Structures are given as structure tokens and as C-alpha cells.
Short mmCIF file of C-alpha atoms in Angstrom, two decimals:
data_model
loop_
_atom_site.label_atom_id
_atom_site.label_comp_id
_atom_site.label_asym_id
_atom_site.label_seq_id
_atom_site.Cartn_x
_atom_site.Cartn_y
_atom_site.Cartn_z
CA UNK A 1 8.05 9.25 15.74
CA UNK A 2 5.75 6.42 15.65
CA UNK A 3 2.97 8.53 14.46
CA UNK A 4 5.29 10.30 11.72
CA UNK A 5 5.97 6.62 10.32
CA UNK A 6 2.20 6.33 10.00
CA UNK A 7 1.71 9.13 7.99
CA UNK A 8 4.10 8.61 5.91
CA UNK A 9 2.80 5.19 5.17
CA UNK A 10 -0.53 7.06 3.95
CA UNK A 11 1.54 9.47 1.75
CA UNK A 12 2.44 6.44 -0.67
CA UNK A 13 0.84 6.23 -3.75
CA UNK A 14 0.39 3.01 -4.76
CA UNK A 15 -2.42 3.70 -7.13
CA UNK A 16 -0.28 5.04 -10.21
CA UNK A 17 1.95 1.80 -11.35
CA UNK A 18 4.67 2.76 -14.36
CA UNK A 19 4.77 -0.02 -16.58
CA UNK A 20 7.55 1.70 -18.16
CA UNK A 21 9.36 1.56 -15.50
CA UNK A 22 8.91 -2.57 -15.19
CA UNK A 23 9.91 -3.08 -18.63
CA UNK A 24 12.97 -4.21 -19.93
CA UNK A 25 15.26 -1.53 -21.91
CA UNK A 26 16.05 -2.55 -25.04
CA UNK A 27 18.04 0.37 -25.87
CA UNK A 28 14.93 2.26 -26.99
CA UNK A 29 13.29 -0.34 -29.06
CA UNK A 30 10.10 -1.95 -28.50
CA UNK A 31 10.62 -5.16 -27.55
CA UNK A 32 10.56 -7.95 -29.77
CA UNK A 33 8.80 -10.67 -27.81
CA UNK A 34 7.73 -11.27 -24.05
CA UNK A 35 10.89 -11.05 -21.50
CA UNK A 36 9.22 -13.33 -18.83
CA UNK A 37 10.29 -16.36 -20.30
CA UNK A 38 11.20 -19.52 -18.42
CA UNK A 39 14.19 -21.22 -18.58
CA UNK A 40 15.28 -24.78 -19.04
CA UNK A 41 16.07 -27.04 -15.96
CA UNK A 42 19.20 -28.09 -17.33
CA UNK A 43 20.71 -24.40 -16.93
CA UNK A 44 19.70 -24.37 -13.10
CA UNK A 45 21.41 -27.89 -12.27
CA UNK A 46 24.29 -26.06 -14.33
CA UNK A 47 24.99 -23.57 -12.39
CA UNK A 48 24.09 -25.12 -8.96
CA UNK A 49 26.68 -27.65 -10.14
CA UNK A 50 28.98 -25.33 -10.75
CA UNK A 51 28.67 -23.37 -7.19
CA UNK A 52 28.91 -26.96 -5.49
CA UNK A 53 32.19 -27.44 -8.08
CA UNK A 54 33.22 -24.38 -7.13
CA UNK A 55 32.88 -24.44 -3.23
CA UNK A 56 34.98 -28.25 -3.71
CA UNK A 57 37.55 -26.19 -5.19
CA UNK A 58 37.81 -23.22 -2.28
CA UNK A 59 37.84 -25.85 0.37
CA UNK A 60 40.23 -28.26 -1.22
CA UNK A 61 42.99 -25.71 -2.68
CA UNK A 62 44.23 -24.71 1.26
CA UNK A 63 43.99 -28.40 2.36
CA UNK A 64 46.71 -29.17 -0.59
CA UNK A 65 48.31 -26.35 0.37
CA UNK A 66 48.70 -26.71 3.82
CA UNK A 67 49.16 -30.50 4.13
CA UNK A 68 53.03 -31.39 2.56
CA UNK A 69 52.18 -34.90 1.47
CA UNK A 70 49.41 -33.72 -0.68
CA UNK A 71 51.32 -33.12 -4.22
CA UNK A 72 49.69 -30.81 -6.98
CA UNK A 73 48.89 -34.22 -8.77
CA UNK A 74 46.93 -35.52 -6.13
CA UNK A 75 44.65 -32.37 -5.76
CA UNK A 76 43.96 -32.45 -9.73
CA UNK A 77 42.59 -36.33 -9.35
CA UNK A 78 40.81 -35.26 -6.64
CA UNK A 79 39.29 -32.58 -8.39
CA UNK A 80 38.68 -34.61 -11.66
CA UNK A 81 37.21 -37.25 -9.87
CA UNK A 82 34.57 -34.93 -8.44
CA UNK A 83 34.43 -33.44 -11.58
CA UNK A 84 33.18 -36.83 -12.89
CA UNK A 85 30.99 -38.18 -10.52
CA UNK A 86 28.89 -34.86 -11.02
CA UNK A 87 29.21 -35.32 -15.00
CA UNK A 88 27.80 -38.89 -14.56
#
């Protein structure tokens, strides 16, 4: 079995690379300009704010759910004021 795993790792042909097949599809057009383009910082801390945000949010909702002196109110200022201190 071994030696059937080596073979097979000979059989691959890694010579013949498809560029085609690496491109991006733009619905059968050449493409307009290059696709590898790098994106601001700002939209990275956006969304790794927004998974932090969101995580707050799934570990906070059953804690005012579960605990009766926690009102609806109190779980939006506690949300908002997370909200916040990320804004700022």
C-alpha cells in the first residue's frame, strides 16, 4: 500500500500549470485590470471588529436571558457601550 502511494506520487504532473484555470472568471471577458490587488487596513480591523462585536453579542444575549434581573434595557447599554469603546 505504501509502495502504491509512491507511485502514485510519481504519476503527478506538475509540469503543465493552467493559467486558465488560476484566473478569475469574469463571465467570459478578459479582465480589465490585475485581480491580486491589496486591500486597505481599515477593511481588516472592520471586520475583525465586527467578529469580536459579534462574539460580545452571542455570549451576552443568553446571560440576559438567563439572569431575571438583567432587563432588555440593560443588555442594549451594555452592548452600546462596547459598541463605543471599539468606535473610539
Amino acid at each position: 500500500m505504501v509502495l502504491n502511494f509512491g507511485f502514485g506520487q510519481l504519476n503527478i504532473n506538475t509540469t503543465n500549470f493552467d493559467y486558465e484555470k488560476f484566473s478569475a472568471y469574469e463571465c467570459g471577458f478578459d479582465p480589465f485590470e490585475h485581480t491580486r490587488f491589496s486591500f486597505d487596513v481599515r477593511f481588516y480591523l472592520i471586520a475583525i471588529f465586527y467578529i469580536i462585536f459579534d462574539l460580545e453579542v452571542i455570549f451576552f444575549f443568553p446571560l440576559s436571558i438567563s439572569v431575571t434581573y438583567i432587563y432588555n434595557l440593560d443588555y442594549v447599554f451594555t452592548l452600546g457601550f462596547i459598541f463605543f469603546y471599539f468606535w473610539a
